[in-house]
Amino acid sequence: MILKKKNSKWFDDILISPILFIVAFSLFFSVILFLSYNNVKKQQLGAISNLSKDLSAKIELKLKGNLDYINLLANERANGYLSEDTFQTKLKDYLINHPEYINITWIDSNYVIKTVAPLKGNSDIIGLPIELPEPKRASRLARLTRKAVYTKPFEAIQSNSSFEIWIPVFNKNKFLGLFSGVYSTKGILKSCFSDLDDKQIRISLVDEHSKVLGSFSESYSTLEGDVVVVPLVSLDNGMRIKVEMINKNVFGWRIIIFVSLIVVLVLSFAYSLYKISIENRLRKEAQSVLEKNESILKKQNMEYASLNQEYEIQNKILKISKEKAEQSDRLKTAFLANMSHEIRTPMNGLLGFSELLKKPNLTGEEQQQYVKNIEKSGIRMLNILNDIIDISKIKSGLMEVDIEEFDVNEKMDCIYNLFKPEAEFKNLDFLVKKGMSCDEVIIHTDRLKVNSILSNLVKNAIKYCDKGSVEVGYERKGNFLEFYVKDTGIGIPIDRQKAVFKRFIQADIQDRAARQGAGLGLSIAKAYVKILGGKIWVESQPEKGSTFYFTLPMIANQEEKKVAINEIATNKEVIRVENLKTLIAEDDKISELFISKAMKMFGKEIITVQNGKDAVEFYRDNQDIDLILMDIGMPIMDGYEATRQIRKFDEHVIIIAQTAYGLANDREKALQAGCDDYISKPINKDELYGLINKYFLVSTIET
């Protein structure tokens, strides 16, 4: 583009920047010089103004000193303290030392001149009255005001320009006369400024019309300068002091400005030539760089095209991830809504039938029915909470495995007995098929997790089957057992079969297939199967039923978990169960009441405290306690710390931890703190009685 321009245009483009620079720099430099010169002028004007005020004050001080002395002589002369000769002598001496005076005159009360000094040249005025208008006006004004009055400037015979002072003299209130002193303007200036030696300053006294009455420094240059005029206030006769000063270095500043501008122009022109050469070189380099950049841009465009394709692929992946995240949020939202329903429903049964139990005149059959309904609702709520806790443990990696010998046929019988009443209630055939004999079905795995897997699968099968049958069984395939749960229920669409094992999926079903439940059972079953080393899958057709399969290894890979069993000290006296003295540490009143009621059949005495600190203090003072039921979550001091404190002074008392936390490591934490055993809330009476029988045998006392 640059090479296509005309030569004149090219030349203008090259020169316009330097020319603008020259003009701008010249203007800038001129402004700087002007401001500097103006600052010097301002400083000089301030200096001359201050000097004028000082000179004015000096003149007024001089005149005041003269006035004071003359006033003193006048009073002494008027009151007869001085003879005529002495008076003349003092006046003569005073005039010699004060050349600013032309003469001093004494005038009596009739305004007639009586004495004049010096007499030489002035004796002919003695005896003459005051007739001139200005002296006459001033003398009468001085008498009237009793103050010294200065006349306006006038031309005197002895001096070109003079002014006169009139001083009235009184003896008490009697007017005796006036003293008059005639000043020479030049004499005043000479007397006040004899020590001033500055050829660049001229001091003048001027009248009210700016007429020069007298000047000091006559050799003052006629070059232009600054002028300040200050009035002599104390004279009150229109006279002013005028001070003129030559502008210092005015010519020098002009030379500096002129030379500086010439230097700026020369430097600017040289810079312009340099700029032109630089711009020519840069234009050539820019043309070369431009050509190189064009080739680079072509390569980059190809790379960008490739990146765009990658970005499109990434955008598709992100879109899929976003949809999955939105689906997950939707499932969680639906799950929370479903949880609200699942918790409120059994809660409604608990609270509703509890309220009904309060009614009077209930039959025994009605009471038992209400109690069964309350128990059923409680079990349902506990199952929901257990599912939520289990899925949390699985997700956080806290789930542990207890490997032990496991009789499969025995578990199949338990499943049959557990779910047969529920199946019969729905008029379903419930079948169990065992694939191995009793001698072959002992495997090593986690009993509780296998029970949870089978229970969840059978429970789902019964739930989604309205007619027909439910069948559960297993068979051996190599080193694995393959279990199955088959139903003739509503079935699962093919596009939903993988999704059923995901968390919260039950909550996302919006048609008639959505039944009671939290939607966590299959997710828990899948996780447990994976933990135990197997796999799980489903085969199903809508409206024809479903079959869930899962496999378990005959021998698990994990080592058997060894659980330490606290042995009962052999030297501890074994007490009859019905004579226990029990300390219950529980901060919840309802739980405390329930445990107290449950323990009455075993104990002669039950003591309750509400926190761990009270439990420690009570046992320290009453060490005949046989059993401590220690709640873990209490205020002030929790059950773990309370147990540690008690173990410091007693290692043998039986302490059973009870907690509502329900986490995987709660049992281990309780045992580490010093507890003998652990029971989780809600407390089952049979489980509690089993623990008591474990530690307190029903027999005669042994030693």
XYZ file of C-alpha atoms in Angstrom:
703
model
C 0.000 0.000 0.000
C 2.833 2.461 0.812
C 4.614 1.888 -2.527
C 1.485 2.781 -4.485
C 1.290 6.355 -3.112
C 2.380 9.335 -5.212
C 5.748 10.956 -4.471
C 4.207 14.253 -3.310
C 1.855 12.462 -0.937
C 4.735 10.316 0.336
C 6.820 13.437 0.929
C 3.955 15.178 2.793
C 3.442 12.118 5.003
C 7.112 12.075 5.908
C 7.380 15.803 6.666
C 4.099 16.478 8.431
C 5.128 14.802 11.695
C 8.467 16.702 12.092
C 6.841 20.039 11.171
C 4.128 19.544 13.734
C 6.810 18.631 16.241
C 8.766 21.852 15.458
C 5.698 24.058 15.836
C 4.560 22.352 19.008
C 8.010 22.387 20.603
C 8.569 26.054 19.679
C 5.253 27.081 21.172
C 5.937 25.032 24.291
C 9.391 26.527 24.753
C 8.056 30.053 24.177
C 5.386 29.543 26.796
C 8.015 28.278 29.266
C 10.223 31.337 28.657
C 7.282 33.701 28.919
C 6.165 32.182 32.190
C 9.735 32.388 33.524
C 10.010 36.074 32.503
C 6.593 36.822 33.935
C 7.616 35.146 37.206
C 10.728 37.350 37.384
C 8.553 40.413 36.761
C 6.149 39.342 39.473
C 8.963 38.807 41.962
C 10.488 42.232 41.098
C 7.144 43.989 41.435
C 6.655 42.373 44.819
C 10.109 43.519 45.890
C 9.541 47.149 44.812
C 6.130 47.178 46.482
C 7.669 46.054 49.769
C 10.473 48.638 49.316
C 7.925 51.437 48.745
C 6.124 50.589 51.954
C 9.414 50.556 53.874
C 10.497 53.949 52.404
C 7.112 55.517 53.150
C 7.320 54.304 56.731
C 10.852 55.727 56.997
C 9.764 59.204 55.816
C 6.775 59.227 58.166
C 8.994 58.111 61.053
C 11.471 60.888 60.230
C 8.755 63.535 60.177
C 7.254 62.234 63.407
C 10.632 62.518 65.132
C 10.981 66.093 63.927
C 7.463 66.866 65.023
C 8.082 65.518 68.523
C 11.239 67.597 68.994
C 9.751 70.816 67.611
C 6.673 70.291 69.737
C 8.920 69.990 72.807
C 10.774 73.252 71.944
C 7.493 74.977 71.255
C 6.070 74.126 74.662
C 9.274 75.143 76.452
C 9.397 78.452 74.513
C 5.717 79.193 74.987
C 5.834 78.520 78.706
C 8.925 80.743 79.176
C 11.349 77.971 79.992
C 13.725 79.112 77.248
C 15.142 82.564 76.688
C 15.204 84.007 73.198
C 18.935 83.466 72.834
C 18.803 79.892 74.112
C 15.847 79.201 71.867
C 17.683 80.565 68.819
C 20.767 78.539 69.672
C 18.820 75.293 69.954
C 16.985 75.965 66.726
C 20.240 76.766 64.945
C 21.879 73.547 66.187
C 18.808 71.514 65.240
C 18.699 72.962 61.726
C 22.383 72.157 61.168
C 21.694 68.468 61.885
C 18.404 68.421 59.969
C 18.931 69.857 56.454
C 15.407 68.933 55.494
C 14.202 72.136 57.228
C 14.369 75.496 55.424
C 13.322 77.493 58.510
C 11.385 77.296 61.765
C 9.072 80.160 62.823
C 7.220 81.123 66.029
C 3.844 82.876 65.492
C 1.878 84.385 68.359
C -1.807 83.973 69.055
C -2.622 86.862 66.660
C -0.887 84.998 63.839
C 2.082 87.491 63.754
C 5.602 86.146 63.217
C 7.699 86.748 66.364
C 10.786 84.588 65.852
C 12.426 82.889 62.861
C 15.489 80.620 62.572
C 17.828 80.986 60.949
C 17.672 84.785 61.181
C 19.986 85.198 58.253
C 17.950 85.904 55.186
C 14.656 85.658 57.121
C 14.759 88.606 59.569
C 12.611 90.786 57.334
C 9.530 88.566 57.962
C 9.545 89.178 61.734
C 6.474 91.214 62.724
C 4.506 90.271 59.600
C 1.105 88.632 59.891
C 0.192 85.390 58.123
C -1.555 86.431 54.919
C -0.989 83.671 52.343
C -4.086 81.504 51.882
C -2.574 78.056 52.424
C -0.511 78.954 55.548
C -3.496 80.861 56.892
C -5.810 77.856 56.363
C -3.318 75.437 57.899
C -2.626 77.608 60.962
C -6.307 78.001 61.780
C -6.954 74.272 61.234
C -4.081 73.418 63.596
C -5.524 75.729 66.287
C -8.982 74.252 65.810
C -7.935 70.568 65.912
C -5.014 71.075 68.350
C -2.979 68.805 66.067
C -0.069 69.363 63.724
C -1.205 70.174 60.169
C 0.862 69.856 56.980
C 0.265 72.247 54.100
C 0.054 71.180 50.519
C 3.301 71.477 48.508
C 4.260 74.974 47.305
C 7.215 76.762 45.686
C 9.453 78.455 48.282
C 12.045 81.174 47.667
C 14.745 79.120 49.387
C 13.732 75.830 47.652
C 11.988 74.858 44.458
C 9.443 72.634 46.216
C 8.466 72.774 49.872
C 5.686 72.048 52.336
C 5.042 73.420 55.828
C 3.998 71.975 59.187
C 1.925 73.987 61.704
C 2.097 72.970 65.388
C -0.376 74.642 67.823
C 0.823 75.530 71.347
C -1.569 75.683 74.320
C -1.064 76.345 78.023
C -3.897 74.380 79.488
C -6.797 75.698 77.379
C -5.184 79.015 76.470
C -3.929 79.315 72.886
C -0.377 80.769 72.934
C 0.615 80.521 69.280
C 2.066 78.177 66.643
C 5.377 76.856 65.465
C 5.839 76.541 61.745
C 8.518 74.458 60.019
C 9.177 74.670 56.279
C 10.486 71.397 54.707
C 12.367 71.005 51.442
C 11.136 67.923 49.550
C 14.606 67.210 48.279
C 15.976 67.726 51.764
C 13.534 65.175 53.192
C 14.549 62.564 50.590
C 18.256 63.255 51.128
C 17.932 63.097 54.902
C 15.996 59.804 54.829
C 17.819 57.943 52.068
C 21.386 59.182 52.219
C 22.549 55.596 52.816
C 20.697 54.230 49.750
C 23.097 53.584 46.861
C 21.195 51.827 44.113
C 21.516 53.306 40.637
C 18.520 51.295 39.436
C 16.107 52.925 41.934
C 14.699 56.471 41.916
C 12.634 57.810 44.818
C 10.409 60.871 44.299
C 7.839 62.870 46.235
C 4.833 63.751 44.093
C 1.679 65.717 44.698
C -1.854 64.515 44.217
C -1.558 65.233 40.488
C 1.606 63.076 40.237
C 3.747 66.168 39.735
C 7.305 65.448 40.908
C 8.188 67.707 43.838
C 11.638 66.289 44.430
C 13.684 63.198 43.576
C 16.529 61.115 44.959
C 18.958 59.292 42.605
C 18.896 61.691 39.670
C 21.193 59.355 37.700
C 18.301 56.915 37.334
C 18.174 55.329 33.851
C 15.356 56.215 31.508
C 14.803 52.579 30.514
C 11.371 51.154 31.250
C 10.802 49.945 34.759
C 8.254 49.166 37.440
C 6.635 51.996 39.402
C 4.898 51.906 42.784
C 3.288 54.962 44.411
C 2.487 54.882 48.141
C 0.645 57.759 49.925
C 2.162 59.397 53.016
C -0.842 58.905 55.223
C 0.303 60.843 58.270
C 0.915 64.069 56.243
C -2.669 64.149 54.919
C -1.692 66.731 52.303
C -1.889 64.671 49.122
C 1.825 63.978 48.966
C 2.922 60.476 47.935
C 6.182 58.636 47.589
C 6.948 57.208 44.160
C 9.487 54.407 43.731
C 10.755 53.406 40.276
C 12.962 50.407 39.508
C 14.486 49.274 36.235
C 13.409 45.752 35.170
C 16.445 43.671 35.938
C 17.826 41.574 33.117
C 15.031 42.639 30.732
C 17.380 42.876 27.823
C 19.136 39.680 28.887
C 15.854 37.777 28.965
C 14.993 38.959 25.459
C 18.354 37.792 24.181
C 17.870 34.421 25.888
C 14.401 33.987 24.364
C 15.578 34.918 20.896
C 18.651 32.684 21.018
C 16.640 29.831 22.489
C 14.079 29.993 19.701
C 16.863 29.958 17.097
C 18.419 26.920 18.796
C 15.043 25.170 18.938
C 14.417 25.789 15.252
C 17.862 24.496 14.296
C 17.495 21.401 16.466
C 14.000 20.801 15.150
C 15.166 21.020 11.565
C 18.010 18.596 12.296
C 15.534 16.307 14.013
C 13.251 16.501 10.963
C 16.046 15.347 8.680
C 16.890 12.535 11.074
C 13.210 11.598 11.312
C 12.886 11.433 7.553
C 15.840 9.070 7.248
C 14.537 6.876 10.083
C 11.040 6.721 8.586
C 12.429 5.723 5.185
C 14.368 2.880 6.776
C 11.381 1.810 8.889
C 9.091 1.792 5.861
C 11.411 -0.591 4.060
C 11.704 -2.822 7.115
C 7.916 -2.736 7.607
C 7.375 -3.820 3.994
C 9.685 -6.769 4.539
C 8.044 -7.707 7.842
C 4.610 -7.411 6.245
C 5.506 -9.927 3.593
C 6.829 -12.339 6.211
C 3.738 -11.876 8.384
C 1.460 -12.677 5.472
C 3.097 -16.080 5.054
C 2.911 -16.665 8.830
C -0.765 -15.695 8.855
C -1.515 -18.221 6.149
C 0.038 -20.975 8.271
C -1.798 -19.735 11.377
C -5.106 -19.715 9.534
C -4.591 -23.371 8.694
C -3.773 -24.110 12.333
C -6.828 -22.160 13.499
C -9.017 -24.148 11.153
C -7.711 -27.334 12.754
C -8.255 -25.868 16.244
C -11.814 -24.912 15.329
C -12.536 -28.523 14.489
C -11.114 -29.601 17.854
C -13.167 -26.929 19.624
C -16.315 -28.156 17.901
C -15.605 -31.681 19.183
C -14.923 -30.340 22.691
C -18.134 -28.297 22.577
C -20.079 -31.436 21.736
C -18.417 -33.251 24.657
C -19.176 -30.314 26.979
C -22.775 -30.272 25.792
C -23.117 -33.968 26.627
C -21.487 -33.373 30.043
C -23.836 -30.471 30.680
C -26.851 -32.610 29.830
C -25.599 -35.308 32.202
C -25.063 -32.756 34.949
C -28.537 -31.334 34.405
C -29.971 -34.844 34.483
C -28.090 -35.510 37.735
C -29.461 -32.300 39.263
C -32.938 -33.227 38.110
C -32.614 -36.674 39.639
C -31.339 -35.244 42.933
C -34.191 -32.723 43.035
C -36.709 -35.441 42.348
C -34.993 -37.640 44.959
C -35.312 -34.953 47.628
C -38.990 -34.544 46.832
C -39.407 -38.326 46.978
C -37.479 -38.482 50.251
C -39.828 -35.898 51.719
C -42.724 -38.118 50.737
C -41.060 -41.335 51.915
C -40.188 -39.865 55.327
C -43.463 -38.032 55.860
C -45.549 -41.128 55.012
C -44.247 -43.372 57.839
C -44.029 -40.306 60.073
C -47.731 -39.799 59.432
C -48.320 -43.392 60.546
C -46.182 -42.943 63.669
C -47.803 -39.679 64.761
C -51.303 -40.621 63.604
C -51.571 -43.961 65.397
C -49.760 -42.505 68.424
C -52.540 -39.926 68.624
C -55.172 -42.642 68.225
C -53.660 -44.580 71.139
C -54.511 -41.644 73.414
C -58.240 -42.203 72.910
C -60.043 -43.862 75.834
C -62.052 -47.061 75.680
C -59.886 -48.743 73.015
C -60.196 -52.512 72.803
C -57.125 -54.658 73.253
C -57.314 -55.671 69.597
C -57.404 -52.018 68.463
C -54.448 -51.147 70.676
C -52.400 -54.040 69.275
C -53.324 -53.056 65.718
C -52.266 -49.450 66.337
C -48.986 -50.589 67.913
C -48.281 -52.849 64.916
C -48.919 -49.950 62.551
C -46.584 -47.712 64.558
C -43.909 -50.427 64.548
C -44.358 -50.963 60.804
C -44.029 -47.232 60.086
C -40.934 -47.006 62.305
C -39.301 -49.940 60.502
C -40.059 -48.324 57.151
C -38.493 -45.034 58.234
C -35.464 -46.830 59.673
C -34.983 -48.682 56.359
C -35.006 -45.377 54.480
C -32.447 -43.865 56.840
C -30.279 -46.986 56.632
C -30.333 -46.805 52.826
C -29.271 -43.143 52.902
C -26.473 -43.912 55.382
C -25.305 -46.911 53.345
C -25.168 -44.965 50.084
C -23.247 -42.188 51.874
C -20.743 -44.704 53.215
C -20.306 -46.201 49.761
C -19.795 -42.825 48.103
C -17.285 -41.634 50.731
C -15.327 -44.916 50.742
C -16.074 -45.665 54.408
C -17.813 -48.999 53.782
C -15.887 -51.891 55.353
C -16.135 -55.633 54.676
C -16.397 -58.386 57.301
C -15.399 -61.690 55.665
C -16.661 -64.823 57.389
C -18.060 -68.268 56.621
C -21.499 -68.042 55.133
C -24.155 -70.766 54.656
C -26.034 -69.843 51.474
C -28.923 -72.291 51.962
C -29.507 -70.998 55.464
C -29.683 -67.427 54.099
C -32.129 -68.551 51.369
C -34.393 -69.987 54.087
C -34.229 -66.709 56.013
C -35.153 -64.724 52.907
C -38.067 -67.069 52.278
C -39.379 -66.764 55.814
C -38.885 -62.983 55.842
C -40.731 -62.148 52.625
C -43.289 -64.979 52.371
C -45.948 -63.065 54.416
C -45.544 -60.003 52.200
C -45.840 -62.089 49.019
C -48.913 -63.907 50.330
C -50.475 -60.541 51.212
C -50.321 -59.686 47.477
C -51.448 -63.201 46.433
C -48.070 -63.975 44.828
C -46.369 -67.348 44.617
C -42.978 -67.086 46.378
C -40.448 -69.749 45.409
C -36.871 -70.472 46.546
C -34.552 -72.766 44.561
C -31.276 -73.971 46.024
C -28.622 -75.021 43.530
C -26.326 -76.920 45.910
C -26.518 -79.331 48.799
C -25.973 -78.212 52.381
C -22.410 -79.590 52.449
C -21.284 -77.464 49.493
C -22.810 -74.063 50.166
C -20.348 -72.680 52.726
C -18.597 -69.662 51.159
C -16.455 -66.862 52.543
C -17.996 -63.421 52.145
C -19.718 -60.570 54.015
C -22.951 -61.994 55.429
C -24.672 -58.638 56.033
C -23.978 -57.312 52.551
C -25.252 -60.504 50.872
C -28.383 -60.247 52.971
C -28.819 -56.584 51.909
C -28.385 -57.484 48.206
C -30.942 -60.316 48.305
C -33.366 -58.306 50.448
C -33.297 -55.317 48.097
C -33.801 -57.472 44.996
C -36.636 -59.533 46.517
C -38.291 -56.435 47.967
C -38.226 -54.751 44.523
C -39.589 -57.874 42.832
C -42.572 -58.053 45.201
C -43.130 -54.309 44.966
C -43.373 -54.250 41.139
C -45.264 -57.537 40.754
C -49.056 -57.382 41.092
C -49.798 -60.966 39.988
C -47.948 -64.182 39.230
C -44.854 -65.190 41.131
C -41.478 -64.207 42.546
C -38.622 -66.697 42.468
C -35.195 -66.458 44.139
C -32.391 -68.976 43.692
C -28.773 -69.652 42.788
C -26.454 -72.076 41.003
C -22.717 -72.630 40.905
C -20.747 -71.545 37.863
C -17.055 -72.336 38.274
C -15.640 -70.477 41.261
C -18.695 -68.206 41.471
C -22.259 -68.528 42.690
C -24.789 -66.922 40.372
C -27.901 -65.682 42.200
C -31.115 -64.586 40.528
C -34.408 -62.964 41.522
C -37.183 -63.433 38.963
C -40.622 -61.822 38.885
C -43.620 -61.625 36.536
C -44.167 -57.929 37.184
C -44.309 -54.782 35.061
C -40.821 -55.188 33.559
C -38.290 -52.544 32.565
C -37.896 -50.927 29.106
C -34.591 -51.696 27.367
C -33.493 -48.033 27.421
C -33.951 -47.943 31.197
C -32.287 -51.218 32.191
C -28.821 -49.748 32.823
C -30.251 -46.711 34.546
C -32.069 -48.672 37.248
C -28.765 -49.285 39.075
C -28.063 -45.526 39.359
C -28.806 -43.559 42.503
C -32.144 -41.728 42.719
C -33.497 -43.348 39.520
C -36.733 -44.414 41.272
C -37.481 -40.755 41.884
C -37.292 -39.990 38.132
C -40.001 -42.452 37.111
C -43.140 -40.469 36.336
C -45.583 -43.180 35.310
C -47.376 -45.926 37.192
C -44.124 -47.789 37.736
C -43.132 -45.388 40.494
C -43.855 -47.173 43.773
C -43.019 -46.687 47.403
C -39.241 -46.386 48.013
C -36.261 -44.059 47.877
C -34.709 -45.423 44.686
C -31.464 -46.406 46.427
C -31.857 -50.177 46.876
C -30.507 -51.283 43.476
C -27.689 -48.753 43.681
C -26.677 -50.151 47.084
C -26.972 -53.727 45.785
C -24.716 -52.941 42.807
C -22.113 -51.300 45.043
C -22.098 -54.244 47.466
C -21.748 -56.767 44.629
C -18.782 -54.832 43.283
C -17.177 -54.621 46.744
C -17.540 -58.407 47.173
C -15.898 -59.095 43.795
C -18.922 -59.922 41.636
C -21.109 -58.273 39.020
C -24.846 -57.575 38.614
C -27.186 -57.176 35.630
C -30.840 -57.378 34.623
C -32.860 -59.008 31.845
C -36.394 -57.727 31.355
C -39.309 -57.196 29.002
C -42.102 -54.689 29.678
C -45.283 -56.300 31.046
C -43.571 -59.741 31.152
C -41.299 -59.402 34.143
C -37.659 -58.994 35.086
C -34.793 -61.198 36.252
C -31.910 -59.693 38.238
C -28.647 -61.651 38.328
C -25.528 -61.213 40.445
C -22.430 -63.272 41.067
C -20.247 -63.784 44.148
C -16.883 -65.563 44.392
C -16.838 -68.750 46.448
C -13.769 -67.440 48.310
C -13.416 -63.653 48.695
C -10.093 -61.955 47.889
C -10.067 -59.950 51.097
C -8.522 -61.375 54.235
C -10.900 -62.230 57.012
C -11.410 -59.281 59.288
C -10.430 -60.131 62.798
C -12.663 -58.521 65.375
C -11.311 -58.380 68.897
C -13.768 -59.678 71.446
C -13.490 -58.160 74.865
C -13.159 -60.941 77.364
C -14.915 -60.623 80.684
C -12.413 -60.371 83.501
C -12.257 -63.715 85.310
C -11.658 -62.084 88.655
C -14.848 -59.966 88.372
C -17.717 -61.195 90.509
C -20.525 -62.466 88.255
C -23.825 -60.954 89.350
C -27.325 -62.195 88.844
C -29.008 -60.354 85.965
C -31.955 -59.258 88.087
C -29.711 -57.375 90.552
C -27.897 -54.973 88.209
C -27.176 -51.409 89.292
C -27.183 -49.392 86.049
C -25.995 -45.852 85.204
C -27.661 -44.433 82.050
C -25.877 -41.415 80.456
C -28.405 -39.981 77.987
C -29.301 -36.358 77.142
C -32.522 -37.191 75.256
C -35.449 -37.554 77.675
C -37.478 -39.950 75.509
C -34.498 -42.256 74.904
C -33.695 -42.111 78.606
C -37.271 -43.118 79.494
C -37.273 -45.997 76.984
C -33.933 -47.430 78.178
C -34.974 -47.074 81.822
C -38.202 -48.980 81.176
C -36.318 -51.686 79.232
C -33.715 -52.119 82.022
C -36.175 -52.430 84.916
C -36.425 -56.209 84.553
C -32.642 -56.501 85.102
C -31.854 -53.991 87.786
C -32.499 -53.138 91.385
C -31.474 -49.498 90.798
C -31.262 -47.238 87.734
C -29.475 -43.833 87.825
C -29.657 -41.307 84.951
C -27.400 -38.365 84.050
C -27.602 -35.987 81.082
C -23.945 -35.492 80.047
C -20.566 -37.214 80.150
C -19.125 -34.967 82.845
C -21.906 -35.881 85.305
C -21.448 -39.570 84.440
C -17.722 -39.446 85.305
C -18.314 -37.550 88.548
C -21.161 -39.859 89.665
C -19.213 -43.049 88.967
C -16.124 -41.677 90.732
C -18.244 -41.366 93.911
C -20.305 -44.571 93.379
C -18.097 -47.365 92.071
C -20.605 -50.077 92.899
C -22.212 -49.516 89.478
C -22.414 -52.767 87.433
C -23.300 -51.400 83.964
C -22.947 -48.021 82.214
C -25.037 -47.352 79.095
C -23.042 -44.446 77.570
C -24.606 -42.220 74.909
C -21.940 -40.901 72.497
C -23.449 -37.566 71.478
C -23.931 -35.528 74.681
C -23.313 -31.877 75.644
C -20.435 -30.639 77.860
C -18.522 -33.955 77.472
C -19.285 -36.638 74.854
C -19.409 -40.370 75.535
C -15.947 -41.080 74.074
C -14.196 -38.671 76.442
C -16.334 -39.740 79.423
C -15.339 -43.377 78.814
C -11.639 -42.439 78.629
C -11.936 -40.558 81.948
C -13.624 -43.522 83.690
C -11.036 -45.989 82.342
C -8.304 -43.955 84.086
C -9.511 -45.187 87.485
C -11.591 -48.321 86.643
C -10.794 -50.814 83.876
C -13.434 -53.427 84.713
C -16.869 -51.789 84.804
C -18.948 -52.810 81.775
C -19.557 -49.825 79.452
C -21.828 -50.234 76.407
C -21.841 -47.347 73.904
C -25.153 -46.315 72.359
C -25.315 -43.864 69.454
C -27.571 -42.603 66.712
C -24.697 -41.693 64.349
C -24.614 -45.024 62.556
C -21.316 -44.537 60.660
C -19.058 -47.409 59.671
C -16.291 -46.682 62.148
C -18.468 -45.815 65.174
C -18.023 -49.284 66.680
C -14.222 -49.118 66.315
C -14.096 -45.615 67.811
C -16.186 -46.764 70.792
C -13.954 -49.785 71.413
C -10.808 -47.647 71.112
C -12.217 -45.195 73.687
C -12.585 -48.098 76.159
C -16.186 -49.294 75.699
C -16.844 -53.036 76.028
C -19.491 -53.115 73.292
C -21.687 -50.994 71.022
C -25.395 -50.762 70.166
C -26.910 -48.371 67.594
C -30.134 -46.425 67.855
C -33.002 -47.057 67.568
C -32.245 -49.623 70.233
C -33.794 -53.047 69.745
C -34.817 -54.582 73.082
C -33.817 -58.087 72.025
C -30.369 -56.860 70.959
C -29.989 -54.982 74.258
C -31.021 -58.075 76.268
C -28.553 -60.165 74.262
C -25.693 -57.824 75.203
C -26.696 -57.947 78.900
C -26.777 -61.752 78.870
C -23.378 -61.677 77.140
C -21.724 -59.845 80.036
C -23.915 -60.791 83.022
C -24.645 -64.552 83.218
C -27.807 -65.925 84.846
C -26.228 -68.244 87.372
C -25.045 -68.496 90.932
C -22.413 -66.111 92.091
C -18.891 -67.249 91.351
C -15.643 -65.908 92.776
